[in-house]
CSV table of C-alpha atoms in Angstrom, one decimal:
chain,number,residue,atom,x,y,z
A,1,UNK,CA,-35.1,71.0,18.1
A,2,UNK,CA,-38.9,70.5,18.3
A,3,UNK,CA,-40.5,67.4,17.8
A,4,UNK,CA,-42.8,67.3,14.5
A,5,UNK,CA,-45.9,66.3,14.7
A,6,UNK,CA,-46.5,62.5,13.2
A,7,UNK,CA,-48.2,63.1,9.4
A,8,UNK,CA,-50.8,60.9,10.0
A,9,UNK,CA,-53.2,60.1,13.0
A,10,UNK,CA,-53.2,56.9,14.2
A,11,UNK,CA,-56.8,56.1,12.4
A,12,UNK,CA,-55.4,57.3,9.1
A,13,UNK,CA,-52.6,54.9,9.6
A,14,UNK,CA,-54.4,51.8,10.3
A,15,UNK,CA,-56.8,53.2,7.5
A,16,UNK,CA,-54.1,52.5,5.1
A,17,UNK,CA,-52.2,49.9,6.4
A,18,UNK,CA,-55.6,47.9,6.0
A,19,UNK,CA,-55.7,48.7,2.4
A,20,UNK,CA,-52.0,47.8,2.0
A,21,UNK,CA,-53.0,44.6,2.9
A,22,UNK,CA,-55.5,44.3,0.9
A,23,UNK,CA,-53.8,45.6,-1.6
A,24,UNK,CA,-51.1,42.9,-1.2
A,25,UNK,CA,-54.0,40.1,-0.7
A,26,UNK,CA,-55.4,41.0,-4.1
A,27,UNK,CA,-51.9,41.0,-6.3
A,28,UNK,CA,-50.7,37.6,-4.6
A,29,UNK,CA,-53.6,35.8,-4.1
A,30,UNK,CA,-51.3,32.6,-3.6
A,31,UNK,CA,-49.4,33.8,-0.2
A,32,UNK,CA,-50.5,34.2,3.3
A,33,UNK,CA,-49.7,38.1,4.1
A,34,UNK,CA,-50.1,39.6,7.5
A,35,UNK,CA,-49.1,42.5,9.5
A,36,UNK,CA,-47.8,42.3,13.0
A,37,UNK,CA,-45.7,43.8,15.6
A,38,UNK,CA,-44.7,46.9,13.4
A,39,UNK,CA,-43.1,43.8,10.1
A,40,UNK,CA,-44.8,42.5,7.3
A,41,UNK,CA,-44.7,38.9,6.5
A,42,UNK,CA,-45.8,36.7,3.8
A,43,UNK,CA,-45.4,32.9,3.4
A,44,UNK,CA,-45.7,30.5,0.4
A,45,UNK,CA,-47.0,26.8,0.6
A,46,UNK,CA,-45.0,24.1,0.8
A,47,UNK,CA,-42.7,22.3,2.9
A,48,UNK,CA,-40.6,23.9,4.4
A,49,UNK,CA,-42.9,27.0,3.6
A,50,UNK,CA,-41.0,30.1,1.7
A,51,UNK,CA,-41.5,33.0,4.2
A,52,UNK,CA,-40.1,36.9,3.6
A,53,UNK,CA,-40.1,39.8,5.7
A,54,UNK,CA,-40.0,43.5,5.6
A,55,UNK,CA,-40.7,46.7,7.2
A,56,UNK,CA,-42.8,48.2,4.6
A,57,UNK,CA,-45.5,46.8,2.3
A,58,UNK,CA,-43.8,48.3,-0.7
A,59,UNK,CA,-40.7,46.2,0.2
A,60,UNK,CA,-42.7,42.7,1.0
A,61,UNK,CA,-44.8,43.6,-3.1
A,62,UNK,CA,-41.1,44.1,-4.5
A,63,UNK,CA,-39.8,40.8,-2.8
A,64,UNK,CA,-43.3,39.0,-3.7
A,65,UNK,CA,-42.7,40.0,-7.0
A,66,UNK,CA,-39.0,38.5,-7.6
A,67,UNK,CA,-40.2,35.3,-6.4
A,68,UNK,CA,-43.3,35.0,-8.2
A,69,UNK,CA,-40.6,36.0,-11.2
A,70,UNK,CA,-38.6,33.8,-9.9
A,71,UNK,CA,-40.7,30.8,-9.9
A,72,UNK,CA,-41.9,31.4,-13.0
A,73,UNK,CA,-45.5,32.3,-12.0
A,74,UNK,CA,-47.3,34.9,-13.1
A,75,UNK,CA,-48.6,38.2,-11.9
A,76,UNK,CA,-51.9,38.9,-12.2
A,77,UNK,CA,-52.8,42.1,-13.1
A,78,UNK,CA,-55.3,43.8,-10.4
A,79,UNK,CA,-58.8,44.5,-10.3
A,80,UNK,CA,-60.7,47.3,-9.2
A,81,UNK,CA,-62.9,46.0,-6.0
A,82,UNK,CA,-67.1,46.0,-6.6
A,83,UNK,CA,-67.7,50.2,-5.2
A,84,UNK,CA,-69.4,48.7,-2.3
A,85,UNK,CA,-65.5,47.5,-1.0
A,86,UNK,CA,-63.9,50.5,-3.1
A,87,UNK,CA,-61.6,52.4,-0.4
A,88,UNK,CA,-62.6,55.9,0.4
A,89,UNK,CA,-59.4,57.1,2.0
A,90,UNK,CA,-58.5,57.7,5.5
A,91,UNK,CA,-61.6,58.7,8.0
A,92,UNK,CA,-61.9,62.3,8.5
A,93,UNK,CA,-59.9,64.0,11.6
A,94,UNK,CA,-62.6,64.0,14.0
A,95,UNK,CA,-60.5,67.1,15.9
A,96,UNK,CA,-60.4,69.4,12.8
A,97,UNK,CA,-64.2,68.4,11.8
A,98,UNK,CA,-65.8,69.1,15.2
């Protein structure tokens, strides 16, 4: 069986896992979120500090969400950034463009 080819290039993946995080940054403005090493993480103040995991960003909002819930805070709704930070999508394939 061939292999596929991946669905995105490696800029357009980067592209978008930067505005996941901001993304994330934005709706839980209370938690530390970072990506690393291929995992999601997020940690809450206090001592010992709440952390969560996850493999996908969609997974670490649905699991930021129960505990905010949870904790009885409340979610904020989001706001769209000033254009000048508005995200444009992925760069352009260079390949295809040249």
């Amino acid at each position: 069986m061939p292999e596929r080819p991946p669905l995105l290039t490696e800029g357009q993946e980067a592209a978008l896992r930067n505005r996941a995080l901001e993304l994330l940054r934005i709706a839980f403005p209370d938690y530390r979120i970072v990506y690393g090493g291929g995992r999601w993480a997020a940690a809450a103040a206090g001592d010992p500090p709440q952390v969560w995991f996850a493999d996908t960003p969609g997974s670490l909002c649905g699991q930021l969400f129960t505990a905010q819930l949870r904790s009885g805070g409340t979610i904020v709704p989001m706001q769209a950034p000033p254009p000048e930070q508005a995200y444009h999508g992925p760069p352009p394939d260079t390949k295809e463009n040249a």
